[in-house]
Amino acid sequence: MNKPPSTATVRWLMAAAGLLVLSGGASAQTSPYYLGLSQTFTHNSNLFIRPSGSETSEKISSTGLRAGVDQTLGRQQLLVDAAVNANRYSSNSQLNNTGYSLNGRLNWETVERLSGTLSANTQQSLFLYNLTGAPYTSRVLRRSQGVDLQARLGGVTEWSFEAGMSANRERFSDVNLSNRNLNRQAVNGGVRWRPTGNLSLFLGGRHATADYPNFSALGSDEVKRDDIDLSSTLEASGASTVSARLSRSRTTHSQLALRNGNGWTGALNWGWRPTGKLTVDYGVSRDNNFGQTTNTLVDNSDTVIGTFYSARAAWEATGKINVTGGLTFGRRTVDNTFSIGGTSLTPTRSGDKTTTVSLGLTYQPLRNVDLGCSFNWNDRQPNAGATVTYAYSVRIISCFGQVYLR
């Protein structure tokens, strides 16, 4: 049985951290490479995301190693960040797991007016989200990989052309969740017009194909989505930037005809920097299960359509202390398509409202040392008469320390 790190292990990590600090302090130059050690302790008030009144609290220890590269290569810039964490649970050792993430990005440009980005990522994490209230008490790992290429032709001129393609996949380690496995590919393209230095307008289109290969006994559910996008970015002042997107979307499914439809999706964001040390961001977005939500406890495959409102702030209290805060409110329409296993049963729809509050504090006593704590509160309430979704509340408190050799 795996156990939390022993006293000897903690002492070894502290000694290694000390060596890293001394090594980093002895270096007069900033290296494009970095290596770090981290230790995080977390208290979760509702580990299995159970309905209110039946919560299970848990203490979690995460010991991690992180490495990365930030290297300029002529006109190109290479960014790589890798992290691996040994996660140990105090009372539910069956959930002990190793999580990891690897993210790479190449910002590239040619001698002409062609530039863009190439990025790739892979990650593994524990999956605990549940729509119906019956918790996953055994270890379920979610693994995902993705690659994205974007290119732009144009420079200082008013007009530029943009195009790209992406692909990603998601897999679950539990065969009972294999109907959520997803493959997705997408292409996009359009033209951008910049009539002034602080305003840009974009008109383009996106085409995405996806399939849930194990959707049901009848085979995969193949999905197609087409979007026409109109977006703009306005730098209203040196301290204020507004961006907006309005899209006409059409989605079809080969099996799940209930989710076929046309509609409007979009997003609106306002970034405001009232002082040199305070940044505030407001946003609203509306999208279906292919869109990115702002709630990490949400599994997109259950979401038919959702609208999310968010407000975030970051304050540089001193040169060494930073404070962050966030508030998100979301309304979703969900169905239990995947919970009933894609059978011939007609899925049931319901709605819910989710509120998330986050607070964070980080302190950098030395250039190569970061300390911090965070608090997250997540509360979900179903709409009146809802039979699919359920009410829950969870509080997560984490404190961490990490040290880098740069």
XYZ file of C-alpha atoms in Angstrom:
406
model
C 0.000 0.000 0.000
C 1.319 3.436 -0.915
C 1.712 5.854 1.988
C 2.309 9.578 2.286
C 5.988 10.588 2.119
C 7.878 9.512 5.213
C 9.802 11.870 7.491
C 13.022 10.725 5.860
C 11.631 11.524 2.429
C 10.583 15.005 3.527
C 14.042 15.624 5.012
C 15.649 14.478 1.752
C 13.459 16.866 -0.227
C 14.346 19.719 2.131
C 18.040 18.975 1.725
C 17.686 18.809 -2.064
C 15.774 22.071 -1.988
C 18.568 23.692 -0.015
C 21.129 22.546 -2.572
C 19.007 23.952 -5.390
C 18.701 27.300 -3.632
C 22.448 27.493 -3.045
C 23.178 26.427 -6.603
C 20.742 28.991 -8.004
C 22.152 31.749 -5.791
C 25.682 30.968 -6.925
C 24.760 31.420 -10.593
C 25.074 34.955 -11.915
C 23.378 34.213 -15.231
C 19.812 33.234 -15.997
C 19.686 29.853 -17.732
C 17.051 28.970 -20.345
C 16.572 25.676 -18.460
C 15.030 25.086 -15.066
C 14.514 22.178 -12.673
C 12.302 22.259 -9.612
C 10.988 20.288 -6.653
C 7.581 20.891 -5.086
C 5.494 19.721 -2.166
C 1.758 20.392 -1.839
C -0.653 19.499 0.966
C -4.381 19.638 0.210
C -7.567 19.275 2.228
C -10.674 18.366 0.223
C -14.026 18.559 2.032
C -15.890 16.429 -0.522
C -13.442 14.135 -2.269
C -15.963 12.040 -4.215
C -18.207 15.019 -5.063
C -21.157 13.442 -3.319
C -24.544 15.069 -2.768
C -24.780 17.455 0.139
C -24.946 15.616 3.464
C -22.837 12.593 2.448
C -19.409 14.177 1.905
C -16.088 12.399 2.488
C -13.178 14.660 3.432
C -9.577 13.770 2.620
C -5.996 14.963 3.028
C -3.702 14.659 -0.019
C 0.059 14.933 -0.343
C 1.597 15.688 -3.757
C 5.344 15.506 -4.262
C 6.461 16.780 -7.627
C 9.312 17.334 -10.021
C 9.198 20.036 -12.692
C 11.508 20.894 -15.565
C 11.387 23.198 -18.541
C 13.049 25.168 -21.304
C 12.595 28.751 -22.525
C 15.076 29.031 -25.380
C 15.363 31.510 -28.258
C 16.672 29.958 -31.471
C 17.232 32.748 -33.949
C 13.750 33.879 -35.000
C 12.144 30.991 -33.141
C 11.262 30.531 -29.470
C 10.955 27.102 -27.847
C 8.945 26.681 -24.633
C 8.698 23.330 -22.841
C 7.224 22.606 -19.410
C 7.084 19.132 -17.844
C 5.699 18.147 -14.446
C 5.147 14.855 -12.628
C 3.437 14.478 -9.245
C 3.153 11.523 -6.870
C -0.284 11.970 -5.265
C -0.931 10.122 -1.998
C -4.282 9.983 -0.172
C -4.430 9.723 3.607
C -7.591 7.575 3.942
C -8.269 6.407 0.374
C -5.005 4.854 -0.729
C -6.778 3.148 -3.668
C -6.708 6.559 -5.333
C -2.916 6.961 -5.113
C -1.690 7.921 -8.544
C 1.011 9.612 -10.559
C -0.141 12.646 -12.486
C 1.871 14.268 -15.213
C 1.762 16.977 -17.854
C 4.034 17.861 -20.749
C 3.463 21.026 -22.775
C 5.572 22.240 -25.672
C 5.237 25.331 -27.847
C 7.286 26.671 -30.738
C 6.740 30.298 -31.762
C 8.094 30.433 -35.306
C 8.503 32.914 -38.129
C 10.190 33.043 -41.540
C 12.132 35.800 -43.240
C 8.953 36.741 -45.086
C 5.610 37.521 -43.464
C 4.754 33.999 -42.400
C 4.637 33.205 -38.678
C 2.725 31.067 -36.233
C 2.803 28.567 -33.398
C 3.151 24.810 -33.091
C 2.121 23.279 -29.774
C 1.615 19.825 -28.318
C 0.564 18.498 -24.930
C -0.122 15.329 -22.992
C -1.380 14.857 -19.446
C -2.774 12.353 -16.952
C -4.964 13.097 -13.940
C -7.431 11.483 -11.567
C -11.062 11.613 -12.724
C -13.635 12.101 -9.950
C -16.373 14.146 -11.636
C -19.828 12.573 -11.608
C -23.141 13.749 -13.017
C -25.560 11.394 -11.276
C -24.321 11.353 -7.666
C -23.012 7.756 -7.580
C -19.295 8.353 -6.839
C -16.272 6.718 -8.425
C -14.470 5.361 -5.362
C -11.860 3.428 -7.363
C -8.997 4.997 -9.277
C -9.989 6.266 -12.730
C -7.341 8.063 -14.761
C -8.079 10.451 -17.598
C -5.365 10.767 -20.253
C -5.336 13.323 -23.049
C -3.028 14.321 -25.893
C -3.259 17.153 -28.378
C -1.402 18.992 -31.124
C -2.143 22.383 -32.688
C -0.635 24.298 -35.618
C -1.555 27.912 -36.377
C -0.079 30.107 -39.125
C -0.473 33.748 -40.127
C 0.479 35.434 -43.390
C 0.871 39.169 -42.997
C 2.811 41.655 -40.964
C 2.636 45.421 -40.703
C -0.093 45.634 -43.382
C -3.790 46.088 -42.600
C -4.692 42.622 -43.872
C -3.490 39.220 -42.728
C -4.639 35.660 -43.322
C -4.812 33.006 -40.617
C -5.266 29.241 -40.787
C -4.645 26.242 -38.617
C -5.436 22.679 -37.680
C -5.599 20.704 -34.456
C -6.216 17.202 -33.159
C -6.746 15.804 -29.689
C -7.918 12.648 -27.967
C -9.105 11.668 -24.508
C -9.119 8.261 -22.862
C -10.375 6.847 -19.539
C -8.727 3.928 -17.738
C -12.056 2.438 -16.535
C -13.874 0.379 -19.187
C -17.191 1.557 -17.709
C -16.329 5.079 -18.865
C -14.980 4.106 -22.289
C -18.043 5.604 -23.998
C -16.599 9.027 -23.051
C -13.406 8.344 -25.031
C -13.114 11.067 -27.665
C -11.173 11.746 -30.873
C -11.386 15.243 -32.381
C -9.880 17.044 -35.386
C -10.453 20.612 -36.529
C -9.376 23.094 -39.190
C -9.844 26.848 -39.180
C -9.138 29.815 -41.417
C -10.006 33.423 -41.985
C -8.938 36.975 -42.717
C -8.042 39.701 -40.216
C -8.344 43.425 -40.873
C -6.525 45.967 -38.709
C -7.742 49.440 -39.808
C -5.985 51.120 -36.863
C -3.270 50.150 -34.446
C -5.720 49.441 -31.620
C -8.561 47.693 -33.503
C -8.683 44.386 -35.366
C -11.605 42.532 -36.949
C -11.647 38.859 -37.936
C -13.994 36.862 -40.169
C -13.417 33.146 -40.468
C -14.736 29.644 -40.234
C -14.089 26.419 -38.349
C -14.878 22.811 -39.196
C -14.515 20.087 -36.566
C -15.125 16.353 -36.736
C -15.162 14.087 -33.730
C -16.218 10.653 -32.690
C -16.916 8.786 -29.490
C -15.607 5.387 -30.712
C -17.254 3.359 -27.913
C -20.458 5.343 -27.690
C -22.858 2.369 -27.743
C -23.298 -1.204 -28.897
C -24.179 0.226 -32.323
C -20.720 1.744 -32.660
C -19.345 5.258 -32.571
C -21.214 8.524 -32.490
C -19.682 10.713 -35.195
C -20.000 14.443 -34.695
C -19.599 17.349 -37.118
C -19.568 20.997 -36.177
C -19.284 24.061 -38.416
C -18.849 27.627 -37.189
C -18.773 31.014 -38.878
C -16.888 33.409 -36.587
C -16.916 37.177 -36.365
C -14.551 38.539 -33.736
C -12.859 41.776 -32.794
C -10.247 43.117 -30.400
C -10.185 46.730 -29.267
C -7.425 48.279 -27.200
C -9.613 51.038 -25.801
C -6.675 52.498 -23.864
C -3.331 51.460 -22.522
C -5.156 49.989 -19.537
C -8.221 48.445 -21.209
C -8.701 45.760 -23.879
C -12.041 44.364 -25.064
C -12.401 41.236 -27.211
C -15.583 39.679 -28.557
C -16.608 36.716 -30.679
C -19.988 35.843 -32.191
C -20.393 32.510 -33.960
C -23.156 30.773 -35.837
C -22.764 27.082 -35.070
C -24.237 23.923 -36.567
C -23.741 20.504 -34.950
C -24.837 17.040 -36.111
C -24.461 13.583 -34.541
C -24.716 10.224 -36.295
C -26.402 8.567 -33.288
C -27.207 11.229 -30.726
C -29.758 13.126 -32.827
C -31.113 14.776 -29.673
C -28.055 17.041 -29.692
C -28.321 18.088 -33.353
C -29.004 21.769 -33.835
C -28.108 25.262 -34.959
C -27.469 28.155 -32.658
C -25.419 31.146 -31.607
C -22.328 30.842 -29.455
C -19.750 33.405 -28.479
C -17.626 35.127 -25.887
C -16.968 38.617 -24.530
C -13.924 39.585 -22.446
C -12.705 42.822 -20.902
C -9.209 43.140 -19.508
C -8.603 46.179 -17.319
C -5.406 47.337 -15.613
C -6.433 50.251 -13.359
C -2.985 50.466 -11.749
C 0.447 49.104 -12.483
C -0.050 46.385 -9.859
C -3.706 45.417 -10.350
C -5.208 43.508 -13.272
C -8.901 42.669 -13.596
C -10.564 40.438 -16.211
C -14.279 39.986 -16.841
C -15.748 37.460 -19.235
C -18.872 35.730 -20.461
C -19.027 32.755 -22.823
C -21.658 30.443 -24.247
C -20.867 27.149 -25.960
C -21.766 23.468 -26.169
C -19.781 20.418 -25.079
C -17.035 21.161 -27.628
C -16.371 24.506 -25.969
C -13.969 25.156 -23.127
C -15.677 25.632 -19.763
C -14.248 27.548 -16.823
C -15.089 24.907 -14.204
C -12.472 22.187 -13.705
C -15.073 19.871 -12.141
C -17.211 19.922 -15.286
C -16.938 17.073 -17.780
C -17.800 18.576 -21.161
C -19.325 15.397 -22.599
C -22.383 15.834 -20.330
C -22.955 19.477 -21.273
C -25.477 20.236 -24.013
C -25.052 24.020 -23.732
C -23.617 26.266 -21.046
C -23.213 29.951 -20.247
C -20.428 31.069 -17.909
C -19.720 34.450 -16.302
C -16.349 35.112 -14.703
C -14.404 37.828 -12.904
C -10.741 37.522 -11.955
C -8.243 39.841 -10.342
C -4.494 39.725 -9.741
C -2.755 42.148 -7.363
C 0.981 42.533 -6.951
C 0.919 43.556 -3.292
C 4.716 43.820 -3.123
C 7.635 42.711 -5.241
C 7.436 39.309 -3.514
C 3.738 38.890 -2.688
C 0.929 38.317 -5.221
C -2.776 37.895 -4.489
C -5.345 36.455 -6.899
C -9.089 36.020 -6.718
C -11.855 34.753 -8.940
C -15.607 34.310 -9.157
C -17.354 32.176 -11.775
C -21.061 31.518 -12.229
C -22.335 29.034 -14.778
C -25.669 27.792 -16.071
C -25.749 24.487 -17.929
C -28.172 22.238 -19.710
C -26.990 18.640 -19.327
C -28.251 15.198 -20.237
C -27.422 11.701 -19.003
C -26.498 10.268 -22.414
C -23.148 8.920 -21.253
C -24.356 7.879 -17.804
C -26.906 5.486 -19.333
C -24.218 4.111 -21.621
C -25.566 5.288 -24.976
C -28.364 2.721 -24.860
C -31.698 2.938 -26.671
C -33.145 4.748 -23.664
C -34.118 8.360 -24.303
C -31.714 10.682 -22.450
C -33.130 12.964 -19.773
C -32.239 16.657 -19.670
C -31.848 18.901 -16.663
C -30.285 22.222 -15.755
C -28.024 23.377 -12.977
C -26.191 26.425 -11.671
C -22.594 26.321 -10.446
C -20.735 28.951 -8.445
C -16.965 28.870 -7.951
C -14.925 31.161 -5.695
C -11.120 31.082 -5.650
C -8.467 32.918 -3.635
C -4.707 32.581 -3.858
C -1.598 33.994 -2.215
C 1.995 33.440 -3.359
C 5.206 34.595 -1.711
C 8.671 34.537 -3.264
C 11.210 34.963 -0.445
C 14.077 34.150 -2.826
C 14.386 34.225 -6.609
C 14.288 30.421 -6.813
C 11.724 29.746 -4.072
C 7.922 30.001 -4.294
C 5.476 29.515 -1.418
C 1.725 29.829 -1.496
C -1.764 28.794 -0.449
C -5.092 28.703 -2.277
C -8.757 28.263 -1.428
C -11.472 27.068 -3.816
C -15.170 26.716 -3.108
C -17.458 25.067 -5.645
C -21.226 24.853 -5.198
C -23.737 23.339 -7.629
C -27.507 23.601 -7.389
C -29.931 21.857 -9.784
C -32.889 23.645 -11.298
C -36.319 22.941 -9.890
C -37.519 19.488 -10.936
C -34.096 18.356 -12.197
C -33.682 14.560 -12.182
C -30.218 14.193 -13.715
C -27.932 16.601 -11.897
C -27.735 17.039 -8.108
C -26.607 19.494 -5.422
C -23.123 19.404 -3.941
C -20.558 21.679 -2.341
C -16.791 21.261 -2.009
C -14.029 23.282 -0.372
C -10.398 22.709 -1.338
C -7.512 24.270 0.590
C -3.929 23.777 -0.645
C -0.524 25.026 0.451
C 2.663 24.446 -1.494
C 6.358 25.125 -1.599
C 8.635 24.766 -4.594
C 12.255 25.483 -5.325
C 13.961 25.893 -8.697
C 17.418 25.592 -10.126
C 17.577 28.015 -13.080
